[in-house]
Coordinates of C-alpha atoms and ligand atoms in Angstrom, one line a residue:
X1 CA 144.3 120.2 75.6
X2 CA 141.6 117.6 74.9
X3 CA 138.6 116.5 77.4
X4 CA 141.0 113.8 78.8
X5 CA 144.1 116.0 79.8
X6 CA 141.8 118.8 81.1
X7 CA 139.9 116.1 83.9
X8 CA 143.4 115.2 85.4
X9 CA 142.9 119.1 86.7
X10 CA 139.2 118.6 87.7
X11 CA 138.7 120.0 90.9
X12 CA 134.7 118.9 91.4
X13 CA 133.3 116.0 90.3
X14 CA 130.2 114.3 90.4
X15 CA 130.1 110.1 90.6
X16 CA 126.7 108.7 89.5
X17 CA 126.7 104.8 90.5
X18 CA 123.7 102.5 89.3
X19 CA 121.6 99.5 91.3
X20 CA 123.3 97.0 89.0
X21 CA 126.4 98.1 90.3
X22 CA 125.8 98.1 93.4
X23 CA 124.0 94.8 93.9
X24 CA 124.7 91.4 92.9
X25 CA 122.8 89.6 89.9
X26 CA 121.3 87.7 92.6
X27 CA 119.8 91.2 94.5
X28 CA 122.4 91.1 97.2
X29 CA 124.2 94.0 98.0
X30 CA 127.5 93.6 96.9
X31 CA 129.4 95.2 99.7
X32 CA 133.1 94.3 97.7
X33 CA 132.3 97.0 95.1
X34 CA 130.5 99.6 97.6
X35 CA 133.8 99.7 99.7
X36 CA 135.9 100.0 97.0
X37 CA 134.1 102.6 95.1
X38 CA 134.3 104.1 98.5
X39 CA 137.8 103.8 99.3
X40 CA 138.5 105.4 95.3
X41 CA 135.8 108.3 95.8
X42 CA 137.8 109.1 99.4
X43 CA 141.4 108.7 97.9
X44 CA 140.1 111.3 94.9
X45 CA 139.5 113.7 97.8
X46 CA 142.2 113.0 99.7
X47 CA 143.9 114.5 96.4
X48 CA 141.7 117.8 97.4
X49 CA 138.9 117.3 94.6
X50 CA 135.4 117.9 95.8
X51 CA 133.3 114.7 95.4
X52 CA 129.4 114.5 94.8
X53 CA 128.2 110.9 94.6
X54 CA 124.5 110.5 93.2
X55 CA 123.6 106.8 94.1
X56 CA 121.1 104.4 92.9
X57 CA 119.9 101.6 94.7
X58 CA 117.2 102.2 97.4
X59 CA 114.9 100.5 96.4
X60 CA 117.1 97.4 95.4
X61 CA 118.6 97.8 98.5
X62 CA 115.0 97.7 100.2
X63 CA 113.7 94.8 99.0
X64 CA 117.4 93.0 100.0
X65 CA 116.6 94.2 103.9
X66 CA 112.8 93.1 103.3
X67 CA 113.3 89.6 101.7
X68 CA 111.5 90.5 98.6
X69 CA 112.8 88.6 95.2
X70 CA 110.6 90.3 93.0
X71 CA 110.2 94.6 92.5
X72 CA 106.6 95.3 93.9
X73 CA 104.2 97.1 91.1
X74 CA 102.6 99.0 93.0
X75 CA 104.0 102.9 94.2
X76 CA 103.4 102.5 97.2
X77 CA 105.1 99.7 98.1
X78 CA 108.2 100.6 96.4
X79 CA 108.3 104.2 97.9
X80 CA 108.0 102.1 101.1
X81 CA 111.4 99.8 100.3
X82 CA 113.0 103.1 99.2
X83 CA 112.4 104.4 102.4
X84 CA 113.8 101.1 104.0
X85 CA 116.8 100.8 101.5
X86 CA 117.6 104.5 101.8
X87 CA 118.9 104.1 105.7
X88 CA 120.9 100.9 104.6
X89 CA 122.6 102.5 101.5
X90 CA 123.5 105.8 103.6
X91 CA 124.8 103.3 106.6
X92 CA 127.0 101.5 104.3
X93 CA 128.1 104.4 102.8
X94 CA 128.5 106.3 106.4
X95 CA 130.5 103.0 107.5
X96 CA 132.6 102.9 104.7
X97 CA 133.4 106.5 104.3
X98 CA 134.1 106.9 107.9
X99 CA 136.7 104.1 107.8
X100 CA 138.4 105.6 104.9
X101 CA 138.7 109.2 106.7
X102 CA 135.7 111.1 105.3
X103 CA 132.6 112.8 106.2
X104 CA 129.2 112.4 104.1
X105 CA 126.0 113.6 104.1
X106 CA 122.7 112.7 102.8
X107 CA 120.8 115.1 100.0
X108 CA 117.4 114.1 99.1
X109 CA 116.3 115.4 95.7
X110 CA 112.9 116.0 94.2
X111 CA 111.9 117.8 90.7
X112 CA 110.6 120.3 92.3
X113 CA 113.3 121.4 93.8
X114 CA 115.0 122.1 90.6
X115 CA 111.8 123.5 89.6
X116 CA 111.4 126.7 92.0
X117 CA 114.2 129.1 91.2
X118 CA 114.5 129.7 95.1
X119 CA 114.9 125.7 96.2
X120 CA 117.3 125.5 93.7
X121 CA 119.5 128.3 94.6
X122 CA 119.0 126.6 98.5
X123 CA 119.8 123.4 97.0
X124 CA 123.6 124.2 95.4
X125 CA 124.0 126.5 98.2
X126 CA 123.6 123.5 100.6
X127 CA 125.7 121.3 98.5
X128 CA 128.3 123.9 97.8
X129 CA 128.9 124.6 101.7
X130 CA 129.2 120.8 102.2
X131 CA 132.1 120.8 99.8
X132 CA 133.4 123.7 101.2
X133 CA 133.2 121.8 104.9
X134 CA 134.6 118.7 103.4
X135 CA 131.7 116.5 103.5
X136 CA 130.7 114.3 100.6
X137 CA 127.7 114.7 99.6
X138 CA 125.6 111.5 98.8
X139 CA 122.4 112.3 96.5
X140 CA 119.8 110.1 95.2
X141 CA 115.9 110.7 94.5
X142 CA 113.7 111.1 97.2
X143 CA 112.0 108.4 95.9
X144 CA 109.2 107.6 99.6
X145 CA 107.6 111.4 99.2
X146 CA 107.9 111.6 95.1
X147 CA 105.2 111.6 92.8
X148 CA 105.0 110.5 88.9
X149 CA 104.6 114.8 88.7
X150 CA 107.1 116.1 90.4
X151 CA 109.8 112.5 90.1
X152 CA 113.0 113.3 87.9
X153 CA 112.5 109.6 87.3
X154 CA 116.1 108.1 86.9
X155 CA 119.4 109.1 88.7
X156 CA 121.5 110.2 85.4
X157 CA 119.4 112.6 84.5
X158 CA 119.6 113.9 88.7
X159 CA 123.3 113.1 88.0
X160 CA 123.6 115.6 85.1
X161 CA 121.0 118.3 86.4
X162 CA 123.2 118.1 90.0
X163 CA 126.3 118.4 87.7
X164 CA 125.1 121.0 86.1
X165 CA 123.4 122.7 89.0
X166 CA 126.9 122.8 91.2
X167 CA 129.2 123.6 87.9
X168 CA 130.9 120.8 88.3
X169 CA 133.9 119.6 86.1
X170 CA 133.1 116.1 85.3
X171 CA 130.1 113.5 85.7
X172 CA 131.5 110.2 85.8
X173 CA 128.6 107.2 85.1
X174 CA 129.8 104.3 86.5
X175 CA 127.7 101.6 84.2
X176 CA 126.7 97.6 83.9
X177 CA 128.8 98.6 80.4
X178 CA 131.9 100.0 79.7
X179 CA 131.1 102.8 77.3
X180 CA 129.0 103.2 74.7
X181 CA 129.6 101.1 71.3
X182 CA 128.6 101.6 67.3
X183 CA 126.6 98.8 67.5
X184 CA 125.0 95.8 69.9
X185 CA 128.4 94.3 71.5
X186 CA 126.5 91.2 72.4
X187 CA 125.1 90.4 69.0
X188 CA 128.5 91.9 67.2
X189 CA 131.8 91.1 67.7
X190 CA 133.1 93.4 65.5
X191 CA 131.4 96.3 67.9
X192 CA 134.0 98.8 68.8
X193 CA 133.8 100.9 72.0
X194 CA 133.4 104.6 71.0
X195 CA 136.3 106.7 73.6
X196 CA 134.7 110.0 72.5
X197 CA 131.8 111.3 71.1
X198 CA 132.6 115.0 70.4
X199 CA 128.8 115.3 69.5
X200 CA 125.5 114.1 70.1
X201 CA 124.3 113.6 66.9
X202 CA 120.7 112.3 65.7
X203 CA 123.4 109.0 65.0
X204 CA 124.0 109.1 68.4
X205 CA 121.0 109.0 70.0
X206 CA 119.7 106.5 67.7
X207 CA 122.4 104.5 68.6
X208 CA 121.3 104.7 72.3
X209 CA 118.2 104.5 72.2
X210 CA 116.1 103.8 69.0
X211 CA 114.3 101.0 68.1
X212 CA 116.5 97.5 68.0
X213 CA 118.8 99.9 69.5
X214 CA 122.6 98.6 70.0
X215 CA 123.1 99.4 73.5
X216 CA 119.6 100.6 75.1
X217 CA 119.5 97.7 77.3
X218 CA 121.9 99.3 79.9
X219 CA 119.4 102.4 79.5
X220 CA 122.0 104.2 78.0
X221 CA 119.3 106.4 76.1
X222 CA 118.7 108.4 79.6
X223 CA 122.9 108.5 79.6
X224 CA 122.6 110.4 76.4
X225 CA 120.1 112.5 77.9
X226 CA 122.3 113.4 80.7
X227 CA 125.2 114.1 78.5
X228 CA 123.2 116.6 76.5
X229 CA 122.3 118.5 80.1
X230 CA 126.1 118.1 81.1
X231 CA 127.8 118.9 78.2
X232 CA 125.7 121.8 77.4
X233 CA 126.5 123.1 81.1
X234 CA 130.2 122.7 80.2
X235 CA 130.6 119.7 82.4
X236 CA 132.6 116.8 80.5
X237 CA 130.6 113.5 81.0
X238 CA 132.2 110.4 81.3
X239 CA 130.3 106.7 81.2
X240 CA 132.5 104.0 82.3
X241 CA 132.3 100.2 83.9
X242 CA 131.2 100.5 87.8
X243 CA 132.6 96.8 87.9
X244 CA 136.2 96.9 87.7
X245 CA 138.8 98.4 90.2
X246 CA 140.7 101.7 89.6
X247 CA 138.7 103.2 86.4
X248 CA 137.8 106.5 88.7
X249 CA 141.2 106.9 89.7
X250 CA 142.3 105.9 86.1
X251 CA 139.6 108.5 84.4
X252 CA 141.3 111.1 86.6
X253 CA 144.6 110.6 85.5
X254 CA 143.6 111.0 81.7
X255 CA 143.9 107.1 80.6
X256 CA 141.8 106.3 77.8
X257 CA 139.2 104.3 79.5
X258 CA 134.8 104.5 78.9
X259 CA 133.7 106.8 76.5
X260 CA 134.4 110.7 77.1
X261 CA 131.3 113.7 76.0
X262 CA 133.6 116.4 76.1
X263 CA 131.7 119.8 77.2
X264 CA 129.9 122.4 75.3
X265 CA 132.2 125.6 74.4
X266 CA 130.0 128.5 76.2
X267 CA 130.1 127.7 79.6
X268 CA 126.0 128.4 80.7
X269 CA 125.6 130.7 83.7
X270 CA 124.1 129.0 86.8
X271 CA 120.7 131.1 85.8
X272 CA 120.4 129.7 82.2
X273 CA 121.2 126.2 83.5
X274 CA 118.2 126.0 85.7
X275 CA 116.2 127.8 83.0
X276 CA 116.5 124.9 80.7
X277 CA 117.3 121.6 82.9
X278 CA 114.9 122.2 86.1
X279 CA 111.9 123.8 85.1
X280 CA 109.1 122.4 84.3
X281 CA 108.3 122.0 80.4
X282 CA 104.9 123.4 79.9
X283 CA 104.1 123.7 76.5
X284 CA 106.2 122.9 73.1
X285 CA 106.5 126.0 70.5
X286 CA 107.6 124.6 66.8
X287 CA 109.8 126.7 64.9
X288 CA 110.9 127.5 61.0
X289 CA 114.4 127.2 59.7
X290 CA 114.6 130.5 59.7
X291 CA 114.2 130.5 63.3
X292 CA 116.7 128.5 63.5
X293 CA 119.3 129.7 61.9
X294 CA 118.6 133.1 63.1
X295 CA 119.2 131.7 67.0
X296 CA 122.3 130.1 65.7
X297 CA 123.5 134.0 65.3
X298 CA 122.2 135.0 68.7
X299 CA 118.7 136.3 68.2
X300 CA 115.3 135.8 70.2
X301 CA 112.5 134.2 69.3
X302 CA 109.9 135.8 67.2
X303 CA 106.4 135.1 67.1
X304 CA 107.0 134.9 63.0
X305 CA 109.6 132.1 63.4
X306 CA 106.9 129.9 65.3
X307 CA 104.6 127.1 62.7
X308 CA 102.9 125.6 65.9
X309 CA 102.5 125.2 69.3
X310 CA 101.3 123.0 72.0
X311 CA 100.5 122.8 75.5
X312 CA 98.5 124.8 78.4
X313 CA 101.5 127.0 79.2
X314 CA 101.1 130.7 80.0
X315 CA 103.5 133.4 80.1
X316 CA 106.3 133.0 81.8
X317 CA 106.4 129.0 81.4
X318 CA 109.0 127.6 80.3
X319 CA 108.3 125.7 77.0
X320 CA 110.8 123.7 74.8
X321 CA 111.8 124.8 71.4
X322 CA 112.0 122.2 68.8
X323 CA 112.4 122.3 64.8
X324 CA 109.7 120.8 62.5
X325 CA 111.2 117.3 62.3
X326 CA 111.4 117.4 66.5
X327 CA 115.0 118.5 66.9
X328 CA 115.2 120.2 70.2
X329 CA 117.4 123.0 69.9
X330 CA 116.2 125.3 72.7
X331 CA 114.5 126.0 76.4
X332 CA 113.5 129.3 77.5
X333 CA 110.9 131.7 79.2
X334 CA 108.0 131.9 76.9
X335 CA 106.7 135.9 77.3
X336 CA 102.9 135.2 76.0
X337 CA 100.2 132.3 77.1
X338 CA 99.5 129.3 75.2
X339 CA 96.4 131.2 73.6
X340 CA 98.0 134.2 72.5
X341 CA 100.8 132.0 70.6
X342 CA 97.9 130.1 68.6
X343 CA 96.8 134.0 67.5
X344 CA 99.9 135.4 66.8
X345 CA 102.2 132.6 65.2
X346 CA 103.4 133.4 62.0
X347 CA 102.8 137.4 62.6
X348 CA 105.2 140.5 62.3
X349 CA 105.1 142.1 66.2
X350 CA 103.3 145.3 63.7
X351 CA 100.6 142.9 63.1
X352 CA 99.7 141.7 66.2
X353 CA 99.9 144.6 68.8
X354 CA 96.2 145.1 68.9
X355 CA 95.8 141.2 69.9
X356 CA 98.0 141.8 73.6
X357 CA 96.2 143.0 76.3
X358 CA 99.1 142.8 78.7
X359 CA 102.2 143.9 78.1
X360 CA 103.8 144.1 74.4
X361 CA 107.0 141.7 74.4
X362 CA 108.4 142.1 70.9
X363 CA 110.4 138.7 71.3
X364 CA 108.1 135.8 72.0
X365 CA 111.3 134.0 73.9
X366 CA 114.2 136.6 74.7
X367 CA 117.8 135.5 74.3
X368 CA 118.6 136.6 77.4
X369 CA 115.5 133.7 79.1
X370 CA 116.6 131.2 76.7
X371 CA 119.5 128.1 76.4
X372 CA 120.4 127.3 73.4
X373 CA 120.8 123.0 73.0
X374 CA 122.5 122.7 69.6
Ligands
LIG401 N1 116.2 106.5 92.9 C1 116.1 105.2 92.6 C2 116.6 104.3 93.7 O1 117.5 104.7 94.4 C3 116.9 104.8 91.3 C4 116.6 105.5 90.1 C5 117.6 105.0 89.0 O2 118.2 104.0 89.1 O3 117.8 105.7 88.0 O4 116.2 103.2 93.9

């Protein structure tokens, strides 16, 4: 059954709406579009699906209540609209959702709680009861108390980390574009609208987000970057139009409509997925190709795979994985500090024992600590 077929069974889903859906070119809120994605988010579970929506828009929505034309520069000020625009959103949404039969409640997200094993476990507990109580949980950043260290920084990313963090089915991007296309649809008519990318390829991701990119304009670079953290969690990611009617409902019933990033085979365990999607990165660790290939066959990471490392990470940080040419291809628990790794890279364990004071980890990164990303 392909990725289209399967959804139509989807029990839990996760909606991801953007500002520019939700607010007019002009900055005013465009209450036509937040009723009716309303209306189609309570008729998908009146159907019995669970429903997460991660919503954009505070601080759009904040300078609409405070008569501001132009986005303040400074933090501040904009953590102060957020806070403003936050009440509004939730109100509409309250108003809206109320009318249509349901019950939602607010989740305020920060890094950090994706980044402390015990939040996060409190965090998809929380959300997982509200499904369980039928209440529809509406998500965004909490963008009045976040700082540039511990901010996720845009909403598909949270999207695809809540997606991932809940095991959800599908993540559904609702999008100023319909999909994602092989080349700039606004500069070339001949640009054809990709249904499915089966892999995110280097071509990909160039596509979305290098330089005189074809599509980067509707940031779809961070889309691609939520479909890696999706997909790779087993959650089948879909980026559609948030303007038109019906393209929820008509996602759900398998119709050919956006562009479709079907999941990764190995489901990841709820532990691995906060391993490599929450945590904060400390240090990068650069690997050989026969590193490489020998993680493609399910070994560790030893310290004579590793060419360089960089980064003020100690042991039990997690550090990303990448090739030479800066291919990420894995997160994990790194077992020896920062220090250590500049000593030992290159070495057989035999060669190195007498440089560990601590304890003697023969695998620098064990499988068992580690998500694979290719
Ligand atoms: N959290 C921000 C807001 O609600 C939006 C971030 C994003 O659009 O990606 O205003």
């Amino acid at each position: 059954m392909n990725s289209r077929e399967q959804i139509k069974n989807a029990k839990r889903i996760v909606v991801k709406v953007g500002t520019s859906t939700l607010l007019y070119p002009s900055g005013k809120i465009n209450l036509y579009r937040i009723e009716h994605l309303t209306r189609e988010l309570a008729d998908l579970a009146s159907q019995g699906r669970e429903i997460i929506l991660v919503t954009s828009g505070a601080i759009g929505v904040g300078m609409v209540r405070m008569g501001l034309a132009k986005r303040p520069d400074s933090v501040q000020e904009k953590q102060a609209l957020a806070s403003v625009g936050q009440v509004l959103l939730m109100h509409l949404y309250d108003k809206f959702f109320t009318e249509y039969g349901q019950i939602a409640g607010q989740v305020l997200l920060t890094k950090e709680n994706f980044s402390n094993h015990s939040q996060y476990i409190n965090g998809r507990n929380t959300v997982l009861t509200m499904l369980k109580k039928g209440i529809i949980p509406v998500i965004n950043e909490n963008d009045a108390v976040t700082t540039a260290e511990v901010k996720i920084g845009d909403n598909d990313t949270l999207s695809a980390t809540v997606a991932a963090m809940v095991d959800a089915d599908g993540l559904i991007i609702l999008s100023d574009i319909d999909g994602v296309y092989d080349a700039n649809p606004q500069k070339n008519p001949e640009a054809r609208l990709l249904s499915e990318i089966p892999e995110i390829t280097q071509a990909v991701e160039k596509m979305a987000g290098g330089a005189g990119s074809a599509v980067g304009t509707g940031g779809m670079a961070t889309k691609i970057e939520a479909a890696k953290i999706a997909t790779a969690a087993g959650v089948t990611m879909f980026i559609a139009s948030g303007g038109s009617d019906g393209t929820l409902r008509r996602i759900m019933q398998g119709e050919t409509v956006g562009t479709v990033f079907p999941p990764k085979d190995a489901h990841l365990r709820v532990r691995k997925g906060w391993l490599a999607f929450g945590r904060r990165i400390s240090g990068v660790i650069f690997v050989d190709s026969g590193c490489v290939k020998a993680l493609k066959t399910g070994s560790s990471i030893l310290a004579a795979g590793i060419l360089a490392s960089e980064g003020e990470y100690r042991a039990g940080s997690t550090v990303r994985v990448l090739t030479a040419d800066y291919q990420e291809i894995a997160r994990g628990t790194i077992n020896y500090d920062a220090e250590l790794i500049e000593k030992i890279k290159g070495k057989k364990t035999s060669d190195f024992t007498e440089l560990v004071t601590g304890t003697l980890h023969e695998e620098v990164i064990h499988r068992d600590n580690m998500v694979l990303m290719i």
